[in-house]
Amino acid sequence: MSAPRNDPDPTAAPEADVPVLPGPPPAPADAVTEAFWEATREGTLTVQHCPACGGHQHPPRVLCVHCGGTEGLRQVPVHGPAVLDSFTTVHRAPDGRAVPYTVGRVRLAEGPVLLVPLIGDPDSFRCDQPVQLVWLPLPDGRRQPAFTPAPGPAPEQPEQ
């Protein structure tokens, strides 16, 4: 499986060759999410780590969803593979954005699940498929994580 890459090298986790998704940009950074968003500017995907229990979570929160701890929560880079759990292709957007677009539930090796844009032919996605990180540029210089199929064969689909 292919791991999300966190190298600042743009060839490792390139910005997707697509325009920014229309619609409102992600919310501005606040005290809890600032470290996550700053890391995206450098092309690094991070998740929040709790030193008390060792849990990982996303999005960043003021307390650990695993143990309730509040001390020492910090963003750490993601290094493991990512797998597409589920996805949907939207053909009629509720907010008027361009269609079709695909949204997926991506599970990171560290445990957290991200709901993210999927970049590529909607017919190319399969559940349990390895995916790789790409970036969508945001107008304020931040980057939104997105995923695309990882190189290699896609998992086989059962007969319908």
Short mmCIF file of C-alpha atoms in Angstrom, two decimals:
data_model
loop_
_atom_site.label_atom_id
_atom_site.label_comp_id
_atom_site.label_asym_id
_atom_site.label_seq_id
_atom_site.Cartn_x
_atom_site.Cartn_y
_atom_site.Cartn_z
CA MET A 1 0.00 0.00 0.00
CA SER A 2 1.12 3.52 -0.63
CA ALA A 3 1.74 5.83 2.30
CA PRO A 4 0.69 9.45 2.36
CA ARG A 5 3.85 11.40 1.74
CA ASN A 6 4.82 14.29 3.93
CA ASP A 7 7.91 15.46 2.11
CA PRO A 8 7.98 19.18 1.30
CA ASP A 9 9.09 18.01 -2.18
CA PRO A 10 6.06 18.80 -4.39
CA THR A 11 6.66 15.65 -6.44
CA ALA A 12 6.04 13.53 -3.32
CA ALA A 13 2.57 14.92 -2.55
CA PRO A 14 1.77 17.10 -5.54
CA GLU A 15 -0.94 19.64 -5.67
CA ALA A 16 -3.76 18.06 -7.58
CA ASP A 17 -4.01 19.10 -11.20
CA VAL A 18 -7.53 20.42 -10.63
CA PRO A 19 -8.95 23.76 -9.58
CA VAL A 20 -9.92 24.46 -6.01
CA LEU A 21 -13.34 22.99 -5.31
CA PRO A 22 -15.90 25.76 -5.54
CA GLY A 23 -17.87 26.62 -2.47
CA PRO A 24 -16.81 27.98 0.87
CA PRO A 25 -13.21 27.30 1.92
CA PRO A 26 -12.52 25.43 5.13
CA ALA A 27 -13.02 27.48 8.28
CA PRO A 28 -10.19 29.76 9.31
CA ALA A 29 -7.60 28.31 11.67
CA ASP A 30 -8.16 28.77 15.38
CA ALA A 31 -6.03 27.93 18.44
CA VAL A 32 -6.92 24.22 18.16
CA THR A 33 -6.52 23.79 14.38
CA GLU A 34 -3.68 26.25 13.69
CA ALA A 35 -0.88 23.64 13.83
CA PHE A 36 -2.76 21.35 11.41
CA TRP A 37 -3.32 24.15 8.89
CA GLU A 38 0.24 25.46 9.18
CA ALA A 39 1.56 21.98 8.39
CA THR A 40 -0.58 21.89 5.23
CA ARG A 41 1.23 24.99 3.96
CA GLU A 42 4.41 22.87 3.98
CA GLY A 43 2.74 19.83 2.41
CA THR A 44 2.62 17.80 5.62
CA LEU A 45 -0.49 15.88 6.68
CA THR A 46 -0.77 15.66 10.45
CA VAL A 47 -3.13 14.15 13.01
CA GLN A 48 -3.47 14.97 16.68
CA HIS A 49 -1.65 12.67 19.14
CA CYS A 50 -2.43 12.21 22.83
CA PRO A 51 0.63 11.40 24.96
CA ALA A 52 -1.54 10.10 27.83
CA CYS A 53 -3.07 7.16 25.90
CA GLY A 54 -1.17 7.16 22.59
CA GLY A 55 -4.37 7.78 20.60
CA HIS A 56 -4.55 9.63 17.31
CA GLN A 57 -7.50 11.73 16.16
CA HIS A 58 -8.65 14.07 13.42
CA PRO A 59 -9.87 16.76 13.29
CA PRO A 60 -7.93 18.41 16.11
CA ARG A 61 -9.88 18.89 19.34
CA VAL A 62 -9.32 20.34 22.79
CA LEU A 63 -9.52 16.88 24.37
CA CYS A 64 -8.65 13.33 23.43
CA VAL A 65 -11.66 11.35 22.18
CA HIS A 66 -10.05 8.14 23.49
CA CYS A 67 -9.23 9.04 27.11
CA GLY A 68 -10.53 12.57 27.68
CA GLY A 69 -7.01 13.91 28.26
CA THR A 70 -6.31 17.57 27.58
CA GLU A 71 -2.58 17.86 28.33
CA GLY A 72 0.08 17.69 25.64
CA LEU A 73 -2.14 17.13 22.61
CA ARG A 74 -0.03 17.88 19.53
CA GLN A 75 -0.02 17.42 15.78
CA VAL A 76 2.25 14.65 14.44
CA PRO A 77 2.99 13.76 10.80
CA VAL A 78 1.18 10.83 9.20
CA HIS A 79 3.48 8.11 7.87
CA GLY A 80 1.41 4.97 7.25
CA PRO A 81 -0.66 3.84 4.30
CA ALA A 82 -4.15 5.17 3.61
CA VAL A 83 -7.12 3.10 2.42
CA LEU A 84 -10.42 4.19 0.94
CA ASP A 85 -13.21 2.90 3.21
CA SER A 86 -16.20 4.33 1.35
CA PHE A 87 -17.03 7.03 -1.18
CA THR A 88 -19.82 8.73 -3.04
CA THR A 89 -19.96 10.73 -6.25
CA VAL A 90 -22.18 13.78 -6.04
CA HIS A 91 -24.14 14.55 -9.22
CA ARG A 92 -26.43 17.23 -7.78
CA ALA A 93 -24.64 19.53 -5.37
CA PRO A 94 -26.68 21.17 -2.63
CA ASP A 95 -24.59 24.34 -2.76
CA GLY A 96 -24.29 24.86 -6.51
CA ARG A 97 -20.68 23.73 -6.89
CA ALA A 98 -19.54 22.06 -10.10
CA VAL A 99 -20.53 18.40 -10.43
CA PRO A 100 -19.72 15.60 -10.47
CA TYR A 101 -17.28 15.44 -7.58
CA THR A 102 -16.32 12.54 -5.36
CA VAL A 103 -15.95 12.52 -1.58
CA GLY A 104 -14.36 9.64 0.29
CA ARG A 105 -13.84 8.28 3.76
CA VAL A 106 -10.11 7.56 4.00
CA ARG A 107 -8.65 5.57 6.90
CA LEU A 108 -5.08 6.38 7.88
CA ALA A 109 -2.74 3.71 9.29
CA GLU A 110 -2.60 5.76 12.50
CA GLY A 111 -6.33 5.17 12.93
CA PRO A 112 -8.15 8.43 12.16
CA VAL A 113 -10.64 8.64 9.32
CA LEU A 114 -10.72 11.70 7.07
CA LEU A 115 -13.65 12.80 4.93
CA VAL A 116 -11.89 14.28 1.90
CA PRO A 117 -12.23 15.07 -1.79
CA LEU A 118 -11.15 12.25 -4.08
CA ILE A 119 -9.37 13.28 -7.26
CA GLY A 120 -9.69 11.17 -10.39
CA ASP A 121 -12.22 9.30 -12.48
CA PRO A 122 -15.14 8.38 -10.18
CA ASP A 123 -15.27 4.95 -11.83
CA SER A 124 -11.67 4.28 -10.74
CA PHE A 125 -12.45 4.20 -7.00
CA ARG A 126 -13.07 0.99 -5.06
CA CYS A 127 -13.58 0.30 -1.36
CA ASP A 128 -10.43 -1.02 0.38
CA GLN A 129 -8.31 0.62 -2.32
CA PRO A 130 -4.94 2.10 -1.35
CA VAL A 131 -4.92 5.86 -1.93
CA GLN A 132 -2.23 8.52 -1.89
CA LEU A 133 -2.21 12.07 -0.66
CA VAL A 134 -2.45 15.07 -2.99
CA TRP A 135 -3.11 18.69 -2.12
CA LEU A 136 -5.77 21.16 -3.24
CA PRO A 137 -4.58 24.77 -2.97
CA LEU A 138 -6.75 27.15 -0.96
CA PRO A 139 -6.93 30.90 -1.67
CA ASP A 140 -5.21 31.82 1.62
CA GLY A 141 -2.12 29.64 1.04
CA ARG A 142 -3.27 26.66 3.07
CA ARG A 143 -3.78 23.36 1.29
CA GLN A 144 -6.65 20.93 1.66
CA PRO A 145 -5.72 17.25 1.78
CA ALA A 146 -7.30 15.10 -0.91
CA PHE A 147 -6.58 11.59 -2.13
CA THR A 148 -6.22 9.80 -5.44
CA PRO A 149 -5.82 6.09 -6.25
CA ALA A 150 -2.35 4.81 -5.40
CA PRO A 151 -0.34 3.35 -8.26
CA GLY A 152 -0.80 -0.36 -8.72
CA PRO A 153 -3.75 -2.67 -9.21
CA ALA A 154 -7.07 -1.76 -7.61
CA PRO A 155 -8.80 -4.39 -5.50
CA GLU A 156 -11.10 -6.67 -7.42
CA GLN A 157 -14.81 -6.07 -7.14
CA PRO A 158 -17.25 -8.90 -6.53
CA GLU A 159 -19.67 -9.77 -9.31
CA GLN A 160 -22.92 -7.81 -9.09
#
